[in-house]
XYZ file of C-alpha atoms in Angstrom:
670
model
C -0.451 -0.462 0.222
C 1.504 3.486 -0.532
C 2.126 5.966 1.486
C -0.150 9.246 1.218
C 3.009 11.445 -0.373
C 2.926 8.455 -2.641
C -0.555 8.788 -3.353
C -0.604 12.509 -4.301
C 2.291 12.270 -6.305
C 0.761 8.579 -8.614
C -1.951 10.794 -8.847
C -0.475 14.289 -10.435
C 0.904 11.861 -12.852
C -1.588 10.268 -13.424
C -3.237 13.539 -14.588
C -0.433 14.546 -16.600
C 0.096 11.725 -18.492
C -3.518 11.276 -19.135
C -3.544 15.027 -20.071
C -0.558 14.746 -22.367
C -2.229 11.109 -23.802
C -5.538 13.172 -24.462
C -3.769 16.027 -26.673
C -2.645 14.051 -28.551
C -5.605 11.108 -28.623
C -7.285 15.106 -29.733
C -4.998 16.257 -32.351
C -5.738 12.955 -33.995
C -9.077 12.857 -34.104
C -8.969 15.530 -35.883
C -7.072 15.045 -39.179
C -9.157 12.015 -39.205
C -11.626 14.560 -38.976
C -10.099 16.660 -42.277
C -11.093 13.964 -44.372
C -14.283 13.413 -46.419
C -17.786 11.493 -45.684
C -17.933 10.223 -42.618
C -17.202 7.702 -39.817
C -20.242 4.671 -39.064
C -21.565 4.604 -35.797
C -24.721 3.443 -36.224
C -26.507 0.416 -34.673
C -24.077 0.708 -32.319
C -25.089 -2.793 -30.053
C -23.597 -4.560 -33.736
C -20.593 -2.542 -33.845
C -19.942 -3.233 -30.775
C -19.665 -6.647 -30.890
C -17.947 -6.749 -34.635
C -15.045 -4.587 -33.163
C -15.400 -7.271 -29.702
C -15.579 -10.423 -31.429
C -12.575 -9.218 -33.645
C -10.772 -8.609 -30.796
C -10.722 -11.066 -28.859
C -11.656 -13.811 -30.955
C -7.743 -12.340 -33.661
C -9.405 -14.617 -35.740
C -8.896 -11.686 -38.261
C -5.200 -11.555 -38.124
C -4.857 -15.481 -38.022
C -5.641 -16.067 -41.705
C -1.568 -15.977 -42.032
C 1.358 -16.884 -40.597
C -0.073 -19.013 -38.021
C 2.887 -19.130 -35.432
C 2.895 -15.285 -35.418
C -0.259 -14.748 -35.697
C -0.578 -17.447 -32.129
C 2.394 -14.913 -30.574
C 0.661 -11.869 -31.709
C -2.932 -13.811 -29.774
C 0.269 -13.761 -26.551
C -0.086 -10.242 -26.591
C -3.277 -8.872 -27.048
C -4.811 -11.851 -24.934
C -2.944 -10.713 -22.499
C -2.739 -7.250 -22.543
C -7.041 -7.284 -22.807
C -6.302 -8.270 -18.893
C -3.804 -6.376 -18.553
C -6.252 -3.420 -18.562
C -8.186 -5.956 -15.879
C -5.196 -6.893 -13.680
C -3.424 -2.736 -13.313
C -6.924 -1.084 -12.511
C -6.408 -4.243 -9.363
C -2.562 -2.801 -9.487
C -3.548 1.494 -8.439
C -6.532 -0.151 -6.501
C -4.114 -2.114 -4.330
C -2.130 0.125 -3.759
C -4.610 3.127 -2.671
C -7.101 0.759 -0.604
C -5.957 -2.316 1.669
C -7.691 -4.751 -0.567
C -7.606 -8.385 -2.292
C -8.463 -7.030 -5.893
C -10.947 -9.705 -6.439
C -10.646 -10.985 -2.749
C -9.096 -14.608 -1.417
C -11.838 -16.712 -2.752
C -11.908 -18.988 -5.962
C -12.212 -15.368 -8.258
C -9.667 -13.917 -6.808
C -7.458 -17.024 -7.260
C -8.888 -17.552 -11.236
C -7.576 -13.780 -11.234
C -3.772 -14.807 -10.172
C -3.632 -17.597 -11.786
C -4.863 -16.237 -15.634
C -1.604 -12.725 -14.173
C 0.505 -15.239 -13.523
C 0.210 -16.618 -17.451
C -0.466 -14.207 -19.672
C 1.728 -12.357 -17.665
C 4.679 -15.135 -19.500
C 2.798 -15.564 -22.362
C 2.820 -11.882 -22.737
C 6.579 -11.797 -22.356
C 7.556 -14.782 -24.544
C 5.516 -13.530 -27.490
C 7.646 -10.134 -27.349
C 10.116 -11.810 -27.450
C 9.471 -13.460 -29.793
C 8.869 -10.325 -31.887
C 11.874 -8.435 -31.000
C 13.782 -11.139 -32.241
C 12.174 -11.817 -35.067
C 12.768 -8.046 -36.280
C 15.865 -7.080 -34.614
C 17.833 -10.056 -34.960
C 16.455 -12.974 -37.357
C 15.549 -9.450 -39.317
C 12.171 -11.413 -40.790
C 12.060 -10.621 -45.001
C 8.952 -10.989 -44.205
C 9.454 -6.343 -42.175
C 11.333 -5.131 -45.176
C 10.021 -3.532 -48.613
C 11.544 -4.229 -52.640
C 13.693 -1.657 -53.259
C 12.115 0.094 -55.961
C 8.773 0.213 -53.271
C 8.532 4.069 -52.367
C 9.523 4.701 -48.065
C 8.187 8.173 -46.421
C 11.869 9.381 -45.189
C 11.558 9.109 -41.893
C 10.647 4.690 -42.731
C 13.694 3.140 -41.930
C 14.599 4.925 -38.432
C 11.014 5.552 -37.113
C 9.813 1.791 -37.901
C 12.494 0.775 -36.525
C 13.126 2.621 -32.968
C 9.620 1.792 -32.636
C 9.462 -1.881 -32.875
C 12.146 -0.928 -30.226
C 10.261 1.700 -27.685
C 6.827 0.104 -27.805
C 8.746 -4.078 -27.594
C 10.778 -2.300 -24.401
C 7.891 -0.859 -23.223
C 5.906 -4.110 -22.585
C 9.049 -5.659 -21.835
C 10.283 -2.856 -18.413
C 6.245 -3.269 -17.802
C 5.060 -6.906 -17.770
C 8.128 -8.003 -16.410
C 8.293 -5.391 -13.602
C 4.699 -7.188 -12.666
C 5.600 -10.061 -12.503
C 8.994 -9.856 -11.100
C 6.643 -8.351 -8.299
C 4.262 -10.327 -8.057
C 7.005 -13.376 -7.197
C 8.053 -11.079 -4.165
C 4.432 -11.362 -3.036
C 4.759 -15.114 -2.568
C 8.216 -14.153 -1.308
C 6.546 -12.769 1.796
C 3.515 -14.439 1.203
C 4.631 -18.113 0.580
C 4.322 -19.913 -2.569
C 0.896 -19.683 -4.285
C -1.239 -22.237 -6.511
C -3.083 -19.891 -8.375
C 0.934 -18.486 -9.887
C 2.641 -21.793 -10.967
C 5.180 -19.219 -12.574
C 5.750 -16.595 -9.766
C 5.942 -19.701 -7.412
C 8.687 -20.651 -9.311
C 10.310 -17.917 -9.702
C 9.896 -15.823 -6.294
C 13.336 -18.728 -4.876
C 15.570 -16.434 -6.433
C 15.044 -14.010 -3.319
C 15.037 -17.110 -0.447
C 18.044 -15.205 0.804
C 16.209 -12.059 1.232
C 14.492 -10.334 5.133
C 11.672 -9.282 5.028
C 12.100 -6.282 5.058
C 14.207 -6.316 1.370
C 11.314 -8.254 -0.409
C 8.427 -5.111 0.709
C 10.715 -2.785 0.059
C 11.526 -4.791 -3.652
C 7.531 -5.320 -3.915
C 7.215 -1.501 -3.481
C 10.159 -1.154 -6.207
C 7.940 -2.612 -8.607
C 4.792 -1.147 -7.975
C 6.071 1.839 -8.894
C 7.975 0.496 -12.198
C 5.260 -1.419 -13.458
C 2.474 1.585 -13.207
C 6.451 3.782 -13.820
C 6.476 3.089 -17.206
C 2.998 3.031 -18.383
C 2.905 6.208 -17.055
C 5.740 7.111 -19.068
C 4.139 5.601 -22.673
C 1.313 6.444 -21.811
C 1.498 10.156 -24.101
C 4.306 8.742 -26.722
C 0.989 5.604 -26.996
C -1.180 8.054 -29.884
C 2.424 8.967 -32.105
C 3.363 4.257 -31.963
C 1.992 1.379 -33.715
C 0.652 0.268 -30.530
C -1.492 2.684 -30.960
C -3.727 -0.130 -32.860
C -3.866 -1.939 -29.672
C -7.221 0.468 -30.085
C -7.152 1.817 -33.359
C -7.730 -1.837 -34.730
C -10.996 -2.336 -33.138
C -12.397 1.331 -33.230
C -11.826 1.004 -36.924
C -13.772 -2.287 -37.790
C -16.471 -0.434 -35.346
C -16.964 3.432 -38.054
C -16.263 1.260 -41.246
C -18.600 1.313 -43.710
C -21.087 -1.293 -44.168
C -20.040 -1.853 -48.378
C -22.186 -4.258 -50.239
C -19.151 -6.369 -51.057
C -15.493 -5.938 -49.910
C -14.939 -3.878 -52.901
C -18.029 -2.142 -53.937
C -16.350 1.572 -54.547
C -18.471 4.853 -52.653
C -19.495 7.295 -56.003
C -18.734 10.919 -56.678
C -21.313 13.031 -55.956
C -21.545 15.253 -59.574
C -24.714 16.961 -59.326
C -22.756 19.425 -56.157
C -21.900 22.076 -58.981
C -19.489 23.931 -55.306
C -17.628 20.250 -55.471
C -14.158 20.772 -56.826
C -12.099 18.426 -56.258
C -12.844 14.736 -57.318
C -10.267 11.707 -55.550
C -8.044 11.761 -53.594
C -4.457 14.244 -53.791
C -3.790 14.859 -51.036
C -3.861 13.477 -47.602
C -7.673 15.862 -46.489
C -9.397 14.687 -49.573
C -8.933 10.532 -48.528
C -12.028 9.603 -46.427
C -12.313 10.051 -42.761
C -11.733 5.869 -42.906
C -8.916 5.994 -45.072
C -7.276 8.509 -43.201
C -8.458 5.656 -39.680
C -6.450 3.592 -41.955
C -2.926 4.656 -40.950
C -3.736 5.324 -37.550
C -4.598 0.878 -37.993
C -1.836 0.003 -39.488
C 0.002 -2.657 -37.303
C 2.708 -2.515 -39.464
C 2.735 -6.736 -40.433
C 3.271 -6.042 -44.223
C 1.118 -9.146 -44.890
C -1.450 -7.084 -47.446
C 2.119 -7.389 -50.018
C 2.514 -10.561 -49.164
C -1.084 -11.258 -50.308
C -0.960 -8.534 -53.599
C -0.276 -9.950 -57.107
C 1.145 -5.758 -58.124
C 4.294 -6.250 -55.208
C 4.355 -10.510 -54.934
C 5.790 -9.354 -58.379
C 7.466 -7.251 -57.944
C 6.214 -3.879 -59.328
C 5.916 -0.372 -56.920
C 2.933 -1.231 -54.982
C 3.014 -2.658 -51.623
C -0.323 -1.630 -49.813
C 1.498 -1.497 -46.425
C 4.763 1.284 -46.850
C 0.833 3.659 -48.496
C -0.472 2.724 -45.408
C 2.781 3.865 -43.179
C 3.548 6.087 -45.772
C 0.472 8.158 -44.431
C 1.665 7.517 -40.898
C 4.658 8.402 -40.671
C 3.574 11.533 -42.831
C 0.991 12.947 -40.596
C 3.255 12.596 -37.818
C 5.291 14.760 -39.434
C 3.379 17.359 -39.200
C -0.524 15.921 -36.885
C -0.047 19.487 -35.655
C -0.201 21.397 -38.704
C -2.725 18.716 -39.789
C -4.664 18.972 -37.164
C -5.175 23.128 -37.505
C -6.624 22.709 -40.809
C -3.766 23.292 -42.517
C -3.329 22.301 -46.116
C -0.943 19.456 -46.127
C 2.808 20.243 -47.759
C 2.859 17.211 -50.697
C 0.817 15.396 -52.758
C 0.155 11.853 -51.853
C 2.052 10.858 -54.637
C 5.210 12.901 -52.854
C 4.879 10.412 -50.890
C 3.034 8.024 -50.284
C 2.880 6.126 -53.258
C 4.478 6.320 -56.686
C 2.344 7.228 -60.126
C 3.134 3.003 -61.067
C 2.867 1.392 -58.164
C -0.730 3.308 -58.671
C -1.823 2.245 -61.892
C -0.177 -1.614 -60.691
C -3.316 -1.861 -58.925
C -5.549 -5.309 -59.838
C -8.382 -4.026 -57.725
C -8.061 -8.078 -56.486
C -8.370 -6.955 -52.804
C -6.080 -9.459 -51.763
C -5.010 -6.548 -49.269
C -8.976 -5.442 -47.735
C -8.683 -9.213 -47.254
C -6.131 -9.822 -45.822
C -5.822 -6.926 -43.147
C -5.751 -7.662 -39.453
C -6.570 -4.733 -38.833
C -9.992 -3.558 -41.686
C -7.807 -1.975 -43.529
C -8.859 -0.752 -46.873
C -6.138 0.466 -49.268
C -7.240 -0.528 -52.447
C -9.573 2.264 -52.101
C -7.104 4.536 -51.264
C -5.581 4.262 -55.065
C -8.847 4.226 -56.517
C -9.783 7.574 -54.765
C -6.097 8.541 -56.258
C -6.464 7.108 -60.031
C -9.877 9.159 -60.251
C -8.190 12.381 -59.373
C -5.240 11.182 -61.737
C -8.422 11.124 -64.394
C -10.485 13.574 -63.684
C -9.340 16.229 -62.146
C -4.551 15.825 -63.613
C -6.470 14.472 -67.023
C -3.021 11.611 -65.912
C -3.128 8.495 -66.648
C -2.477 5.745 -68.693
C -2.155 6.503 -72.408
C -3.737 3.169 -74.011
C -6.557 3.389 -71.078
C -8.260 6.009 -74.162
C -8.867 3.551 -76.659
C -10.730 1.642 -73.738
C -12.359 5.532 -72.410
C -13.374 5.622 -76.158
C -14.231 2.335 -76.962
C -17.178 2.497 -74.055
C -17.927 5.843 -74.496
C -18.940 5.840 -78.554
C -19.343 2.464 -79.221
C -21.127 0.894 -75.502
C -17.403 -1.247 -75.282
C -13.830 -0.896 -74.392
C -12.807 -3.196 -77.441
C -14.040 -0.783 -80.105
C -16.291 -1.877 -81.900
C -19.285 -0.927 -84.022
C -20.369 -3.759 -85.292
C -23.631 -5.903 -83.596
C -23.584 -6.947 -79.852
C -25.509 -10.291 -81.887
C -23.295 -11.624 -84.210
C -21.635 -13.934 -81.203
C -25.212 -15.575 -81.432
C -24.818 -16.149 -85.616
C -26.671 -19.562 -85.657
C -28.149 -20.427 -81.925
C -31.747 -19.227 -81.498
C -31.297 -16.882 -79.235
C -34.356 -14.881 -77.684
C -34.354 -11.057 -77.397
C -36.607 -9.581 -74.979
C -38.524 -7.672 -77.536
C -39.586 -11.493 -79.045
C -40.368 -13.094 -75.573
C -42.845 -12.774 -72.774
C -42.603 -13.998 -69.297
C -38.720 -14.935 -69.508
C -37.493 -16.300 -66.399
C -33.648 -14.748 -66.642
C -32.167 -12.093 -68.481
C -28.816 -13.144 -70.285
C -26.738 -9.606 -69.600
C -23.260 -11.618 -72.867
C -21.522 -8.202 -71.162
C -18.834 -6.904 -73.636
C -16.805 -9.747 -73.310
C -18.988 -11.895 -74.335
C -19.811 -9.693 -76.967
C -16.491 -8.874 -78.461
C -14.192 -11.103 -77.842
C -13.410 -15.412 -80.060
C -12.002 -16.687 -76.887
C -15.192 -15.868 -73.832
C -17.859 -16.119 -77.500
C -17.739 -19.423 -77.022
C -18.592 -18.704 -72.874
C -21.550 -17.531 -74.375
C -22.892 -19.869 -76.577
C -21.808 -22.948 -74.586
C -24.292 -21.448 -71.906
C -26.895 -20.711 -74.293
C -26.622 -24.139 -75.417
C -26.694 -25.152 -71.615
C -29.457 -23.301 -70.946
C -31.764 -24.757 -73.997
C -30.692 -27.920 -72.305
C -32.162 -27.364 -69.117
C -35.340 -25.750 -70.679
C -34.833 -22.246 -69.239
C -37.129 -19.410 -70.477
C -33.932 -16.667 -71.109
C -34.114 -12.981 -73.229
C -31.023 -10.991 -73.721
C -31.175 -6.707 -74.466
C -29.321 -7.903 -78.202
C -28.242 -4.235 -79.191
C -30.130 -2.491 -76.188
C -26.894 -3.890 -74.002
C -23.999 -1.466 -73.027
C -21.311 -2.112 -70.774
C -21.801 -1.563 -66.947
C -18.574 1.146 -66.847
C -16.904 -1.058 -64.809
C -12.871 -1.025 -66.552
C -14.013 3.449 -66.409
C -14.941 2.976 -62.843
C -11.024 1.154 -61.614
C -9.771 2.743 -64.011
C -10.428 6.535 -62.048
C -12.900 7.452 -64.431
C -15.935 7.548 -62.468
C -17.360 10.441 -64.531
C -17.919 7.692 -67.828
C -19.429 5.166 -65.785
C -21.411 7.067 -63.710
C -23.317 8.104 -67.285
C -22.542 3.820 -68.717
C -24.408 3.482 -64.902
C -27.274 6.209 -66.175
C -28.243 4.830 -68.577
C -28.192 0.698 -68.141
C -30.545 1.779 -64.702
C -32.574 3.143 -67.341
C -32.916 0.237 -69.529
C -32.727 -2.889 -67.965
C -36.451 -0.905 -65.334
C -37.512 -0.220 -68.463
C -37.040 -4.889 -68.541
C -38.025 -5.488 -65.178
C -36.250 -8.819 -65.531
C -37.149 -10.608 -62.200
C -33.165 -12.176 -62.605
C -29.625 -11.337 -64.602
C -27.442 -14.120 -65.018
C -23.629 -12.648 -66.359
C -21.037 -15.204 -66.987
C -18.982 -11.967 -65.766
C -17.624 -11.586 -62.302
C -16.931 -7.387 -63.333
C -20.819 -7.491 -64.281
C -22.073 -9.644 -61.126
C -20.130 -6.751 -58.943
C -20.825 -3.967 -61.806
C -25.103 -4.305 -61.524
C -25.142 -6.186 -58.456
C -23.680 -4.896 -55.685
C -22.825 -1.036 -57.063
C -25.736 0.096 -59.626
C -28.362 0.394 -56.357
C -25.770 3.437 -55.032
C -27.988 5.065 -58.312
C -30.934 2.722 -58.041
C -30.253 0.054 -59.831
C -31.766 -3.118 -57.463
C -31.454 -6.408 -58.849
C -30.708 -9.905 -58.187
C -27.798 -10.939 -60.473
C -26.620 -14.299 -60.474
C -23.085 -15.138 -61.426
C -23.380 -18.147 -64.033
C -21.340 -20.748 -62.348
C -23.806 -19.894 -59.539
C -27.237 -20.890 -62.059
C -25.023 -23.936 -62.921
C -25.705 -25.789 -59.448
C -28.624 -24.379 -59.648
C -29.703 -25.897 -62.231
C -27.953 -28.917 -61.752
C -29.216 -29.605 -57.924
C -32.595 -28.513 -59.189
C -32.508 -31.942 -61.849
C -32.863 -29.579 -64.601
C -29.608 -30.343 -65.787
C -28.893 -34.390 -65.767
C -24.817 -34.061 -66.162
C -23.336 -37.812 -68.403
C -20.285 -38.561 -68.638
C -17.329 -41.439 -68.793
C -13.550 -41.235 -66.802
C -13.242 -38.466 -63.390
C -11.039 -35.573 -64.884
C -8.430 -33.899 -62.887
C -9.704 -30.224 -63.056
C -7.827 -26.989 -60.785
C -9.952 -24.543 -60.468
C -9.087 -20.116 -60.143
C -11.191 -18.610 -58.659
C -11.452 -15.032 -59.925
C -11.988 -11.737 -58.073
C -15.030 -10.046 -58.475
C -16.856 -13.649 -58.111
C -14.651 -15.232 -54.634
C -13.567 -12.169 -52.708
C -15.139 -9.197 -53.661
C -19.188 -11.534 -53.916
C -18.306 -14.478 -51.523
C -19.116 -17.653 -53.739
C -16.872 -20.078 -53.031
C -18.347 -22.828 -53.311
C -20.888 -23.292 -56.998
C -17.377 -23.446 -59.235
C -17.090 -26.677 -57.357
C -19.577 -28.087 -57.069
C -21.128 -27.766 -60.071
C -17.252 -28.494 -61.755
C -17.820 -31.871 -59.459
C -21.517 -33.238 -61.024
C -19.693 -32.593 -64.055
C -17.311 -35.705 -63.082
C -14.369 -33.732 -62.341
C -11.860 -34.104 -59.717
C -11.140 -30.415 -58.723
C -7.126 -29.525 -57.168
C -6.348 -27.249 -55.654
C -4.068 -24.487 -55.946
C -1.695 -23.844 -53.239
C -3.638 -19.702 -53.059
C -6.890 -20.835 -53.047
C -11.128 -19.528 -52.152
C -10.686 -16.527 -50.610
C -6.822 -16.535 -50.716
C -6.254 -16.863 -53.961
C -4.242 -15.574 -56.937
C -5.312 -12.444 -58.755
C -4.919 -13.375 -63.150
C -3.320 -9.879 -63.860
C -6.573 -8.225 -65.737
C -8.912 -6.687 -62.986
C -8.019 -2.726 -62.550
C -8.446 -1.962 -65.332
C -5.226 -3.733 -65.975
C -6.323 -5.619 -69.044
C -6.106 -2.518 -71.100
C -2.625 -0.541 -70.745
C 0.833 -2.592 -70.265
C 1.520 -4.444 -67.512
C 3.951 -1.915 -65.404
C 7.448 -3.052 -64.978
C 8.227 -6.193 -62.729
C 10.470 -8.755 -62.303
C 7.636 -10.791 -62.381
C 3.796 -11.089 -65.055
C 0.764 -11.171 -63.286
C -1.232 -14.492 -65.982
C 2.098 -16.182 -66.164
C 2.828 -15.974 -61.963
C -0.880 -18.022 -61.667
C -0.706 -20.319 -64.028
C 2.273 -21.215 -63.298
C 0.194 -22.595 -59.700
C -2.033 -23.740 -61.879
C 0.628 -26.254 -63.707
C 1.663 -27.166 -60.359
C -1.030 -28.819 -59.374
C -0.272 -31.652 -62.486
C -4.234 -30.552 -63.610
C -5.567 -30.937 -67.072
C -7.696 -28.427 -67.409
C -7.493 -24.936 -65.397
C -11.474 -24.467 -65.258
C -12.443 -21.064 -64.407
C -15.981 -18.644 -64.196
C -14.656 -14.932 -65.437
C -14.184 -14.720 -69.281
C -10.760 -12.030 -68.592
C -9.525 -14.639 -66.302
C -10.122 -17.156 -69.732
C -8.164 -14.533 -72.232
C -5.417 -13.613 -69.324
C -4.625 -17.867 -68.881
C -5.233 -18.881 -72.799
C -2.465 -15.948 -73.638
C -0.070 -17.287 -70.483
C 0.095 -20.944 -72.035
C 1.534 -19.949 -75.717
C 4.437 -18.365 -73.365
C 7.199 -20.308 -74.013
C 7.788 -20.949 -70.279
C 4.654 -22.660 -69.973
C 4.544 -25.399 -71.842
C 2.614 -28.951 -70.782
C 0.368 -26.511 -68.786
C -3.524 -27.292 -68.373
C -5.812 -26.081 -71.405
C -7.912 -23.852 -69.815
C -12.048 -24.165 -70.432
C -15.165 -22.524 -68.076
C -16.662 -24.080 -66.283
C -20.008 -24.204 -68.084
C -17.580 -25.996 -70.999
C -16.719 -28.009 -68.287
C -20.732 -28.830 -68.490
C -21.669 -28.554 -72.411
C -18.993 -31.892 -72.550
C -20.710 -34.185 -70.926
C -24.191 -32.734 -71.479
C -22.639 -33.884 -74.934
C -23.018 -30.374 -76.772
C -21.223 -28.952 -79.228
C -18.838 -26.141 -77.396
């Protein structure tokens, strides 16, 4: 128990520490408030539960690196307990009590403190050795990636400060408990402290009391010293991570972009050129970032040697904010554009929009959205974008398709009886053929195969024919939001006139755009991917699949079918029903590796790197030994068909769409 003078001193120090921390957190909050849009506070019980569930279970951390994740779990679970333990220590310092009593509750409390203290120490030693001794390559960056000037020193210094704080704080509290055990005798509920307490057997009673007293001050004093630094440190993710999950928007899908308000005549900035142009959520991401680099491990651009690292994008933002925290909090314009300190133009245009960085992030960061907003600024405000995209933009604007083809959208259907909505009443589904199915030769075969399968199943369908136009997905992902806006409005007007009961698509990008982004503009439709629909037909007995033998197939999960829209099982079920044995690639389902076409990459030259994305993924398919690489996206199909022609891929699997495999089993022409 503290003396009166010590109680007064601790109170004064605690108030001073909390005041300094409050000032720092207030500055951080003001910087976040500089952003566009809002933080989301609706449905508070659900949001609170989500934040608590993610924090306590650590399920988002365990998505990758299981050993490091376990060590991180030790530290997090221990610190969650330490909120209670530190409260108890302060109360015991001020009052002559045993916190939580001497009964079973107090016993369990002491056991938890004993075990978790040891686990925290083990976890922190692991992380310190990993960073400073082993120098894990996962914590480094490619030489061509843009790094904020403060990164080399700040990250190492901050990691050392945080690591030292945790080890000193937890270590001194644990040692304090060993002195307590030495004073009062072995405690079966504190096995580790009891084991260590034998070291103090030669000390008398007074020395043990002094030691316990000094260690109490060291344990809690380190907290008082660290709290003002806390908002500036990476350890802030302990609070900012859960708060990020708590306040993030509820998107219709992982990659659904927010619209820009083109009706606001007072608006001059479209997209993000500076920090304050980002949304509040995007600025919050910088404070929440744990600097673990998992996002760059999952990023197809980074893995293939491009200049893009989603991790350094967030870290660069964080360090720029840290360097100008006071000025930014006061409302001063940020001194440098994002392209000067956060990311290079090549990195901006290397993003495939696959969403892998969002899927893997333990704290809910969404760096892909930063990149899309920077593209919007480059295209809409600065007119600075890869020249190859101009052709796609012009084609969508003038011909309704990025291929710039002026012929009928029904040419793919020559020789088939494909009804249009003008000729058909009460159709079951509206088949949205898409630009690829209408104009790209390989995708046309997929469209024709689907029509034959639909006819075999007795599905009454119709198409829009020449009334169909590009959904605008390419324009939106390339940053040309205004072109997308105009195309979306026109398509919604067409669809609302037709009132389709259901829209069937073969392109996951059409699935995502019509199903998840058109609702932003009043277009609400039931949209289904053809692999999902085929599986429904099989389950309903409308498709009777026959065929001898089993084909060894590996399935590539298209990003906009899987990660963005959550459909993983239907393609595999359909393949299984068609007699295919599916061999999974190493990166599959929500960890699938992009084909390289998304994010408008299909319409431009791939940014310079050490490898091509499509070749990297196709090599993974080849490594399975499968005879066929199946997919459910016309763009993935084209990327892998091109990869198969590369000399290095001789003997690789044939590339087919799921519907083509089913058509073969039905004995239909493909």
